[in-house]
Structures are given as structure tokens and as C-alpha cells.
């Protein structure tokens, strides 16, 4: 085998690996649309939603979006919902302060994760309320932890959120700081638009 033959054989092998890796990545990318026909009006309605059994990381992530939407009108109710989603690891004072800090003048951030909520409509979603949650090839790279991504109508890239599987088989809210990060302002409050 000559030098040229060895090069082309090696190059073909690398191309084959890249194509196979690309196919594997595409297969592992999954989108799940979690739909809420209406928004709960109480804690009892929240914990009785079908998604509240927390069977998958995607369902729990969508429930977190829903819970954070309650903060502007009733922060204690929001905290109670988040505690439910956190399971055996309830919030402490610094967790609550972190949430309070993120909501300063930005009560629209959690609404931005519902389909159809954009800066042009002041992040006002319409029923049915749909949250798209995405998995990728790295979602389950850490045992017992799932990192999923939620697109926002006010951000260029989907935001990560982490869930952790407990002994009871449920997926609980583990890390959520990125979904509370700033996004584009609603057009009605943007002095430049």
C-alpha cells in the first residue's frame, strides 16, 4: 500500500466516524412538547396536573416554568411550587433570595418559555400553554442527572435546566439558574424600540 493509499484510507475512515457521530447525535436529539390546557389557579391544582407525577426530566422542566410564572402575583405560592418540584431538597433563604433577585423588573422571563411568547407580544402566551423541552446527546451524561434545554422567545439559544432522579423514580428540579437569566425586553417597555 502506497502513501497516497494509506492517506485516503485513513481519511475515509475519519469521514466515516464523523458521519456516524453526526447520525448518532441526530438520533439523540429529542424534543418534547409539554402542553397545559389551562393554567392552575392554586397549589392543589398545580400538584394535581398530570405532569406533577414528575415522570420525566422534560415534564419536570415544564412544571418549573409554570411555577416561576406565579412569582409576580404570589411569591409564596411560587416558592411552595418550587419546593414541591425540588422534592427532598427544599429551598433555603439564599435560594429564595436568588429568585427574588432574578425577578427585579423582569417578571416576563418565565412566560418567555411558552410557545408563541415573544418580545412583540410582551411575552403573552395563549392557550394551550406549550413548553418545548429538548434533549441532546449529553442530556444523560452524568448518572442520575438530566440536563435539558428550553427555548425562550427572548433568547437566541435554549436555556439549560438540570433535573435529578431520586430513589422514588421521580425527576426533581436540581439546577435552574439559567432559565431565570435576562432576555430581550418586551417591546412595550423597550425605550429604543
CSV table of N, CA and C in Angstrom, one decimal, residues 109-176:
chain,number,residue,atom,x,y,z
A,109,UNK,N,-39.8,36.9,32.2
A,109,UNK,CA,-38.8,35.9,31.8
A,109,UNK,C,-39.5,34.5,31.8
A,110,UNK,N,-40.1,34.0,32.8
A,110,UNK,CA,-40.7,32.7,32.7
A,110,UNK,C,-41.7,32.5,31.7
A,111,UNK,N,-42.5,33.5,31.4
A,111,UNK,CA,-43.5,33.5,30.3
A,111,UNK,C,-42.9,33.3,29.0
A,112,UNK,N,-41.7,33.7,28.8
A,112,UNK,CA,-41.0,33.6,27.5
A,112,UNK,C,-40.7,32.2,27.0
A,113,UNK,N,-40.9,31.2,27.9
A,113,UNK,CA,-40.6,29.8,27.6
A,113,UNK,C,-41.9,29.2,27.0
A,114,UNK,N,-43.0,29.8,27.0
A,114,UNK,CA,-44.2,29.3,26.4
A,114,UNK,C,-44.2,29.6,24.9
A,115,UNK,N,-44.6,28.6,24.1
A,115,UNK,CA,-44.6,28.8,22.7
A,115,UNK,C,-45.5,30.0,22.3
A,116,UNK,N,-45.0,30.8,21.4
A,116,UNK,CA,-45.7,32.0,21.0
A,116,UNK,C,-45.4,33.2,21.8
A,117,UNK,N,-44.7,33.2,22.9
A,117,UNK,CA,-44.5,34.3,23.7
A,117,UNK,C,-43.2,35.0,23.2
A,118,UNK,N,-43.3,36.2,22.8
A,118,UNK,CA,-42.2,36.9,22.2
A,118,UNK,C,-42.1,38.4,22.7
A,119,UNK,N,-41.0,39.1,22.4
A,119,UNK,CA,-41.0,40.5,22.8
A,119,UNK,C,-42.1,41.3,22.2
A,120,UNK,N,-42.5,41.0,21.0
A,120,UNK,CA,-43.5,41.8,20.3
A,120,UNK,C,-44.9,41.7,20.9
A,121,UNK,N,-45.2,40.6,21.6
A,121,UNK,CA,-46.5,40.5,22.2
A,121,UNK,C,-46.4,40.5,23.8
A,122,UNK,N,-45.3,41.1,24.2
A,122,UNK,CA,-45.0,41.3,25.7
A,122,UNK,C,-45.0,39.9,26.4
A,123,UNK,N,-44.5,38.9,25.7
A,123,UNK,CA,-44.4,37.6,26.3
A,123,UNK,C,-45.8,37.1,26.8
A,124,UNK,N,-46.8,37.3,26.1
A,124,UNK,CA,-48.1,36.8,26.5
A,124,UNK,C,-48.5,35.6,25.7
A,125,UNK,N,-48.4,34.4,26.3
A,125,UNK,CA,-48.7,33.2,25.6
A,125,UNK,C,-50.2,33.0,25.5
A,126,UNK,N,-50.6,32.1,24.6
A,126,UNK,CA,-52.0,31.8,24.5
A,126,UNK,C,-52.2,30.3,24.8
A,127,UNK,N,-53.5,29.9,25.2
A,127,UNK,CA,-53.8,28.5,25.4
A,127,UNK,C,-53.9,27.8,24.1
A,128,UNK,N,-53.6,26.5,24.1
A,128,UNK,CA,-53.0,25.8,25.2
A,128,UNK,C,-51.5,26.2,25.5
A,129,UNK,N,-51.1,26.2,26.7
A,129,UNK,CA,-49.8,26.7,27.1
A,129,UNK,C,-48.8,25.5,26.8
A,130,UNK,N,-47.9,25.8,25.9
A,130,UNK,CA,-46.9,24.7,25.5
A,130,UNK,C,-45.5,25.1,25.8
A,131,UNK,N,-44.8,24.2,26.4
A,131,UNK,CA,-43.3,24.4,26.7
A,131,UNK,C,-42.6,23.3,25.9
A,132,UNK,N,-41.7,23.7,25.0
A,132,UNK,CA,-40.9,22.7,24.3
A,132,UNK,C,-39.6,22.5,25.1
A,133,UNK,N,-39.3,21.2,25.4
A,133,UNK,CA,-38.1,20.8,26.1
A,133,UNK,C,-37.3,19.9,25.2
A,134,UNK,N,-36.0,20.2,25.2
A,134,UNK,CA,-35.1,19.5,24.3
A,134,UNK,C,-34.1,18.7,25.0
A,135,UNK,N,-33.8,17.5,24.5
A,135,UNK,CA,-32.7,16.7,25.0
A,135,UNK,C,-31.6,16.7,23.9
A,136,UNK,N,-30.4,16.4,24.3
A,136,UNK,CA,-29.3,16.2,23.3
A,136,UNK,C,-28.5,15.0,23.7
A,137,UNK,N,-27.4,14.8,22.9
A,137,UNK,CA,-26.6,13.6,23.2
A,137,UNK,C,-25.9,13.6,24.6
A,138,UNK,N,-25.9,14.8,25.2
A,138,UNK,CA,-25.2,14.9,26.5
A,138,UNK,C,-26.2,15.0,27.7
A,139,UNK,N,-27.5,14.9,27.4
A,139,UNK,CA,-28.5,15.1,28.4
A,139,UNK,C,-28.3,14.2,29.6
A,140,UNK,N,-28.0,12.9,29.3
A,140,UNK,CA,-27.8,11.9,30.4
A,140,UNK,C,-26.4,11.5,30.6
A,141,UNK,N,-25.5,12.4,30.4
A,141,UNK,CA,-24.0,12.1,30.5
A,141,UNK,C,-23.6,11.9,32.0
A,142,UNK,N,-24.3,12.4,32.9
A,142,UNK,CA,-24.0,12.2,34.3
A,142,UNK,C,-25.1,11.3,34.9
A,143,UNK,N,-24.7,10.3,35.6
A,143,UNK,CA,-25.6,9.3,36.1
A,143,UNK,C,-26.6,10.0,37.1
A,144,UNK,N,-27.9,9.8,36.9
A,144,UNK,CA,-28.9,10.3,37.8
A,144,UNK,C,-29.2,11.8,37.6
A,145,UNK,N,-28.6,12.5,36.6
A,145,UNK,CA,-28.8,13.9,36.3
A,145,UNK,C,-29.2,14.0,34.9
A,146,UNK,N,-30.1,14.8,34.6
A,146,UNK,CA,-30.5,15.1,33.2
A,146,UNK,C,-30.4,16.6,33.0
A,147,UNK,N,-29.7,17.0,31.9
A,147,UNK,CA,-29.6,18.4,31.5
A,147,UNK,C,-30.4,18.6,30.2
A,148,UNK,N,-31.5,19.3,30.3
A,148,UNK,CA,-32.4,19.6,29.2
A,148,UNK,C,-32.4,21.1,28.9
A,149,UNK,N,-32.9,21.4,27.7
A,149,UNK,CA,-32.9,22.8,27.2
A,149,UNK,C,-34.3,23.3,26.8
A,150,UNK,N,-34.6,24.6,27.2
A,150,UNK,CA,-35.9,25.1,26.9
A,150,UNK,C,-35.7,26.4,26.1
A,151,UNK,N,-36.2,26.4,24.8
A,151,UNK,CA,-36.1,27.7,24.1
A,151,UNK,C,-37.0,28.8,24.7
A,152,UNK,N,-36.5,30.0,24.6
A,152,UNK,CA,-37.2,31.2,25.0
A,152,UNK,C,-37.4,32.1,23.8
A,153,UNK,N,-38.6,32.7,23.8
A,153,UNK,CA,-38.9,33.7,22.7
A,153,UNK,C,-38.1,35.0,22.8
A,154,UNK,N,-37.3,35.1,23.9
A,154,UNK,CA,-36.5,36.3,24.1
A,154,UNK,C,-35.0,36.0,24.1
A,155,UNK,N,-34.6,34.8,23.8
A,155,UNK,CA,-33.1,34.5,23.8
A,155,UNK,C,-32.8,33.7,22.5
A,156,UNK,N,-31.5,33.9,22.2
A,156,UNK,CA,-31.0,33.2,20.9
A,156,UNK,C,-30.8,31.7,21.0
A,157,UNK,N,-30.5,31.3,22.2
A,157,UNK,CA,-30.2,29.9,22.4
A,157,UNK,C,-31.1,29.3,23.5
A,158,UNK,N,-31.5,28.1,23.4
A,158,UNK,CA,-32.3,27.4,24.5
A,158,UNK,C,-31.5,27.4,25.8
A,159,UNK,N,-32.2,27.6,26.9
A,159,UNK,CA,-31.5,27.7,28.2
A,159,UNK,C,-31.5,26.3,28.9
A,160,UNK,N,-30.4,26.0,29.6
A,160,UNK,CA,-30.4,24.7,30.3
A,160,UNK,C,-31.0,24.7,31.6
A,161,UNK,N,-31.5,23.5,32.0
A,161,UNK,CA,-32.1,23.3,33.3
A,161,UNK,C,-31.7,21.8,33.7
A,162,UNK,N,-31.4,21.6,34.9
A,162,UNK,CA,-31.0,20.2,35.3
A,162,UNK,C,-32.0,19.6,36.3
A,163,UNK,N,-32.2,18.3,36.1
A,163,UNK,CA,-33.1,17.6,37.0
A,163,UNK,C,-32.3,16.4,37.5
A,164,UNK,N,-32.8,15.9,38.7
A,164,UNK,CA,-32.1,14.8,39.3
A,164,UNK,C,-33.1,13.7,39.7
A,165,UNK,N,-32.8,12.5,39.4
A,165,UNK,CA,-33.7,11.4,39.7
A,165,UNK,C,-33.5,10.9,41.1
A,166,UNK,N,-34.6,10.8,41.8
A,166,UNK,CA,-34.5,10.3,43.2
A,166,UNK,C,-34.8,8.8,43.3
A,167,UNK,N,-34.7,8.3,44.5
A,167,UNK,CA,-34.9,6.8,44.7
A,167,UNK,C,-36.4,6.5,44.4
A,168,UNK,N,-37.3,7.5,44.5
A,168,UNK,CA,-38.7,7.2,44.2
A,168,UNK,C,-39.0,7.1,42.7
A,169,UNK,N,-38.0,7.3,41.9
A,169,UNK,CA,-38.1,7.3,40.4
A,169,UNK,C,-38.6,8.6,39.8
A,170,UNK,N,-38.8,9.6,40.6
A,170,UNK,CA,-39.3,10.9,40.1
A,170,UNK,C,-38.1,11.7,39.7
A,171,UNK,N,-38.3,12.7,38.8
A,171,UNK,CA,-37.2,13.6,38.4
A,171,UNK,C,-37.5,14.9,39.1
A,172,UNK,N,-36.6,15.4,39.9
A,172,UNK,CA,-36.8,16.6,40.7
A,172,UNK,C,-35.9,17.7,40.1
A,173,UNK,N,-36.4,19.0,40.4
A,173,UNK,CA,-35.7,20.2,40.0
A,173,UNK,C,-34.3,20.2,40.7
A,174,UNK,N,-33.2,20.4,40.0
A,174,UNK,CA,-31.9,20.4,40.6
A,174,UNK,C,-31.2,21.7,40.4
A,175,UNK,N,-31.1,22.2,39.2
A,175,UNK,CA,-30.4,23.5,38.9
A,175,UNK,C,-31.2,24.2,37.9
A,176,UNK,N,-31.5,25.5,38.1
A,176,UNK,CA,-32.4,26.2,37.3
A,176,UNK,C,-32.0,27.7,37.0
